[in-house]
CSV table of C-alpha atoms in Angstrom, one decimal:
chain,number,residue,atom,x,y,z
A,129,GLN,CA,15.6,22.7,19.2
A,130,SER,CA,15.6,20.4,21.8
A,131,VAL,CA,13.1,21.0,24.7
A,132,LEU,CA,15.5,18.6,26.8
A,133,THR,CA,19.0,19.8,27.9
A,134,GLN,CA,21.8,18.0,28.9
A,135,PRO,CA,25.7,19.0,29.0
A,136,PRO,CA,27.2,18.7,25.9
A,137,SER,CA,29.9,16.7,27.3
A,138,ALA,CA,31.2,14.4,30.3
A,139,SER,CA,34.1,12.3,31.3
A,140,GLY,CA,35.9,9.9,33.6
A,141,THR,CA,38.6,7.7,33.9
A,142,PRO,CA,37.8,3.7,33.9
A,143,GLY,CA,36.7,2.4,36.9
A,144,GLN,CA,34.6,6.2,37.8
A,145,ARG,CA,31.5,7.1,38.3
A,146,VAL,CA,29.5,9.5,35.7
A,147,THR,CA,26.5,11.3,35.7
A,148,ILE,CA,24.5,12.5,33.0
A,149,SER,CA,21.7,15.2,33.9
A,150,CYS,CA,18.5,16.1,31.7
A,151,SER,CA,16.6,19.3,32.3
A,152,GLY,CA,13.2,19.8,30.7
A,153,SER,CA,9.7,20.8,32.2
A,154,SER,CA,6.5,20.1,33.5
A,155,SER,CA,5.0,19.4,30.2
A,156,ASN,CA,7.6,16.4,29.3
A,157,ILE,CA,10.0,15.0,32.1
A,158,GLY,CA,7.6,16.1,34.8
A,159,SER,CA,4.8,14.7,33.8
A,160,ASN,CA,5.8,11.5,31.6
A,161,TYR,CA,8.7,8.8,31.6
A,162,VAL,CA,12.2,9.5,30.7
A,163,TYR,CA,13.9,7.4,28.3
A,164,TRP,CA,17.7,6.9,27.6
A,165,TYR,CA,19.6,5.6,25.0
A,166,GLN,CA,23.0,5.1,23.8
A,167,GLN,CA,24.3,5.7,20.2
A,168,LEU,CA,28.2,4.4,19.3
A,169,PRO,CA,30.0,6.1,16.7
A,170,GLY,CA,28.7,5.5,13.4
A,171,THR,CA,25.7,2.9,15.0
A,172,ALA,CA,22.0,3.7,15.5
A,173,PRO,CA,21.0,4.5,19.0
A,174,LYS,CA,20.7,2.0,21.4
A,175,LEU,CA,17.6,1.8,24.3
A,176,LEU,CA,19.4,2.1,28.0
A,177,ILE,CA,16.8,2.6,30.1
A,178,TYR,CA,13.4,2.9,30.1
A,179,ARG,CA,10.3,4.4,32.1
A,180,ASN,CA,13.1,6.5,34.7
A,181,ASN,CA,14.9,3.4,35.9
A,182,GLN,CA,14.5,0.2,34.2
A,183,ARG,CA,17.0,-1.7,32.2
A,184,PRO,CA,16.1,-3.7,29.3
A,185,SER,CA,17.4,-7.3,29.4
A,186,GLY,CA,21.1,-7.3,28.5
A,187,VAL,CA,21.8,-3.7,29.6
A,188,PRO,CA,24.5,-4.0,32.0
A,189,ASP,CA,23.6,-2.6,36.0
A,190,ARG,CA,26.4,-0.6,35.6
A,191,PHE,CA,23.7,2.0,34.0
A,192,SER,CA,21.0,3.4,36.0
A,193,GLY,CA,18.4,6.0,35.6
A,194,SER,CA,16.1,8.3,38.0
A,195,LYS,CA,14.0,11.4,37.6
A,196,SER,CA,12.9,14.1,40.4
A,197,GLY,CA,10.2,16.6,39.3
A,198,THR,CA,11.6,17.9,36.0
A,199,SER,CA,14.9,16.3,35.6
A,200,ALA,CA,16.5,13.5,35.4
A,201,SER,CA,19.5,11.7,35.3
A,202,LEU,CA,21.8,8.2,33.9
A,203,ALA,CA,24.5,7.4,36.0
A,204,ILE,CA,27.5,5.3,35.0
A,205,SER,CA,29.1,3.7,37.1
A,206,GLY,CA,32.7,1.0,36.9
A,207,LEU,CA,33.3,3.3,34.0
A,208,ARG,CA,34.7,0.9,30.6
A,209,SER,CA,36.1,2.2,27.7
A,210,GLU,CA,33.5,1.0,25.5
A,211,ASP,CA,30.6,3.2,27.2
A,212,GLU,CA,32.6,6.2,24.9
A,213,ALA,CA,29.4,7.2,23.4
A,214,ASP,CA,26.8,9.5,22.9
A,215,TYR,CA,23.9,9.7,25.5
A,216,TYR,CA,20.3,11.1,24.9
A,217,CYS,CA,17.5,11.3,26.9
A,218,ALA,CA,14.1,11.6,25.9
A,219,ALA,CA,10.1,11.9,26.6
A,220,TRP,CA,6.8,12.6,25.4
A,221,ASP,CA,5.8,16.3,25.5
A,222,ASP,CA,1.9,16.8,26.5
A,223,SER,CA,2.1,20.4,24.9
A,224,LEU,CA,4.2,19.9,22.2
A,225,SER,CA,2.1,16.1,21.4
A,226,GLY,CA,5.1,14.4,20.3
A,227,HIS,CA,8.3,12.9,21.7
A,228,VAL,CA,11.2,15.2,22.4
A,229,PHE,CA,14.9,14.1,22.6
A,230,GLY,CA,17.8,16.0,24.6
A,231,THR,CA,20.9,17.6,23.3
A,232,GLY,CA,23.0,14.7,23.5
A,233,THR,CA,26.1,14.1,26.0
A,234,LYS,CA,29.3,12.8,24.6
A,235,VAL,CA,30.9,10.6,27.0
A,236,THR,CA,35.0,10.4,27.0
A,237,VAL,CA,36.9,7.9,28.8
A,238,LEU,CA,40.3,9.7,29.5
B,164,GLU,CA,15.4,-11.5,15.0
B,165,VAL,CA,13.7,-8.2,14.6
B,166,GLN,CA,14.9,-6.1,11.5
B,167,LEU,CA,14.3,-3.1,10.3
B,168,VAL,CA,15.7,-1.5,7.0
B,169,GLU,CA,14.9,1.6,5.4
B,170,SER,CA,15.4,2.5,2.0
B,171,GLY,CA,14.5,5.3,-0.3
B,172,GLY,CA,17.2,8.5,0.9
B,173,VAL,CA,18.6,10.4,-2.2
B,174,VAL,CA,19.8,13.5,-2.8
B,175,VAL,CA,17.0,16.3,-3.7
B,176,GLN,CA,16.9,20.1,-4.7
B,177,PRO,CA,14.8,21.7,-2.2
B,178,GLY,CA,11.3,22.1,-2.7
B,179,GLY,CA,11.3,18.6,-3.7
B,180,SER,CA,9.4,15.0,-3.0
B,181,LEU,CA,10.6,12.0,-1.7
B,182,ARG,CA,9.1,9.0,-0.2
B,183,LEU,CA,11.4,6.5,2.6
B,184,SER,CA,10.3,3.1,3.5
B,185,CYS,CA,10.8,0.5,6.0
B,186,ALA,CA,10.6,-3.0,5.8
B,187,ALA,CA,10.0,-4.5,9.1
B,188,SER,CA,10.5,-8.4,9.8
B,189,GLY,CA,10.6,-10.5,13.1
B,190,PHE,CA,7.8,-9.2,14.9
B,191,THR,CA,4.0,-8.6,14.5
B,192,PHE,CA,4.4,-5.7,12.6
B,193,ASP,CA,0.6,-4.8,13.1
B,194,ASP,CA,0.9,-4.7,16.9
B,195,TYR,CA,3.3,-1.9,17.1
B,196,THR,CA,3.4,1.8,17.1
B,197,MET,CA,6.0,2.4,14.8
B,198,HIS,CA,8.1,6.1,14.6
B,199,TRP,CA,10.7,8.0,12.5
B,200,VAL,CA,13.4,10.0,13.9
B,201,ARG,CA,16.4,11.7,11.8
B,202,GLN,CA,19.6,12.8,12.8
B,203,ALA,CA,21.4,15.8,11.0
B,204,PRO,CA,24.9,15.3,10.1
B,205,GLY,CA,27.1,16.0,13.5
B,206,LYS,CA,23.9,16.8,15.5
B,207,GLY,CA,21.5,15.5,17.7
B,208,LEU,CA,18.4,13.1,17.2
B,209,GLU,CA,15.0,15.0,16.6
B,210,TRP,CA,11.9,12.8,16.3
B,211,VAL,CA,9.7,13.2,13.1
B,212,SER,CA,6.5,11.0,13.7
B,213,LEU,CA,4.9,7.7,14.8
B,214,ILE,CA,1.9,6.1,13.8
B,215,SER,CA,-0.1,3.9,15.7
B,216,TRP,CA,-0.6,0.2,15.0
B,217,ASP,CA,-3.6,0.7,12.8
B,218,GLY,CA,-3.1,3.7,11.1
B,219,GLY,CA,-5.5,5.4,13.1
B,220,SER,CA,-3.3,7.7,15.2
B,221,THR,CA,-0.4,9.7,13.7
B,222,TYR,CA,1.4,12.5,15.3
B,223,TYR,CA,4.0,15.2,13.8
B,224,ALA,CA,7.0,17.4,15.0
B,225,ASP,CA,6.2,20.9,14.5
B,226,SER,CA,9.2,21.0,11.9
B,227,VAL,CA,7.7,18.9,9.8
B,228,LYS,CA,3.9,19.0,10.2
B,229,GLY,CA,2.0,19.9,7.0
B,230,ARG,CA,4.9,18.7,4.4
B,231,PHE,CA,5.4,15.0,5.7
B,232,THR,CA,2.9,12.5,5.9
B,233,ILE,CA,3.4,8.9,7.7
B,234,SER,CA,1.8,5.9,6.8
B,235,ARG,CA,1.8,2.1,7.2
B,236,ASP,CA,0.7,-1.5,5.2
B,237,ASN,CA,0.6,-3.8,7.8
B,238,SER,CA,0.0,-6.5,4.8
B,239,LYS,CA,3.3,-5.8,3.7
B,240,ASN,CA,5.3,-5.1,7.0
B,241,SER,CA,5.8,-1.9,5.8
B,242,LEU,CA,6.5,1.8,7.0
B,243,TYR,CA,6.3,5.0,5.1
B,244,LEU,CA,7.3,9.0,5.3
B,245,GLN,CA,6.0,11.3,2.1
B,246,MET,CA,8.2,14.2,2.4
B,247,ASN,CA,7.6,17.1,0.3
B,248,SER,CA,8.2,20.9,0.1
B,249,LEU,CA,11.8,19.4,1.4
B,250,ARG,CA,14.3,22.1,3.0
B,251,THR,CA,17.9,22.3,3.0
B,252,GLU,CA,17.1,21.6,7.1
B,253,ASP,CA,15.4,18.4,6.3
B,254,THR,CA,19.1,16.8,5.5
B,255,ALA,CA,19.3,14.1,7.5
B,256,LEU,CA,19.9,10.5,8.4
B,257,TYR,CA,16.5,9.1,8.9
B,258,TYR,CA,15.7,6.1,11.2
B,259,CYS,CA,12.5,4.1,11.5
B,260,ALA,CA,12.2,2.6,15.0
B,261,LYS,CA,10.1,0.0,17.0
B,262,GLU,CA,8.2,1.3,19.9
B,263,ALA,CA,8.8,-1.4,22.6
B,264,ALA,CA,5.2,-2.2,23.9
B,265,ALA,CA,1.9,-0.6,23.4
B,266,GLY,CA,1.9,2.8,25.6
B,267,ARG,CA,5.4,2.4,26.3
B,268,GLY,CA,6.9,5.2,24.6
B,269,ASP,CA,10.6,3.8,23.9
B,270,PHE,CA,11.9,2.8,21.3
B,271,ASP,CA,14.0,-0.7,21.3
B,272,TYR,CA,14.5,-1.6,18.1
B,273,TRP,CA,15.8,1.2,15.5
B,274,GLY,CA,16.8,0.3,11.7
B,275,GLN,CA,20.6,1.5,10.2
B,276,GLY,CA,18.5,4.7,8.3
B,277,THR,CA,18.8,6.0,5.3
B,278,LEU,CA,20.2,9.4,4.3
B,279,VAL,CA,18.7,12.5,2.4
B,280,THR,CA,20.2,15.3,1.3
B,281,VAL,CA,18.2,18.3,0.4
B,282,SER,CA,20.5,20.3,-1.8
B,283,SER,CA,20.7,22.6,-4.9
């Protein structure tokens, strides 16, 4: 079972802003960096955000990450049809001595 | 260009064994920690295991501890996952992933995955 909890779905119309939450605990998000991945249908995941709020080269600045306490969030501004995908948060868990992923959120562009 | 190519996925019976391989190219393999991540059909991502650049440190998810063994051969630029005592719940697409940099913890490159099906 995932120890990071995300809403199963989120949606918006083109141009809107969508926010996805990721709730964890003191042993993971509360004490370690958060990462976000995007998985388009039928493809491998792609790194979107690292170290809470850093974007790898090539990731549009429409994607932004933040963290507060034991929760994190990913915001997608200026929503586009190609943003329709599954999004996962992740973090290292000190208690488990392993990485943990969130439950995943499916973003739909209406 | 970084490439990770997994192989070895097949249909296997419960209780059986399997070894997955991941061939890496396009980067200095022995500089990086490597991971296995799996995804059951229609389900989310589950981290499986990691191995440090020199093979000296390994970690496992509780769900596979004692049954799976991660290893690497830096001379062959290859990562492996030995899977024993397989269960139906191990059925998944198995990805190998490269850690972005030492201690960073994020995975900047992923393979396309190899499918393991555990079924009688």
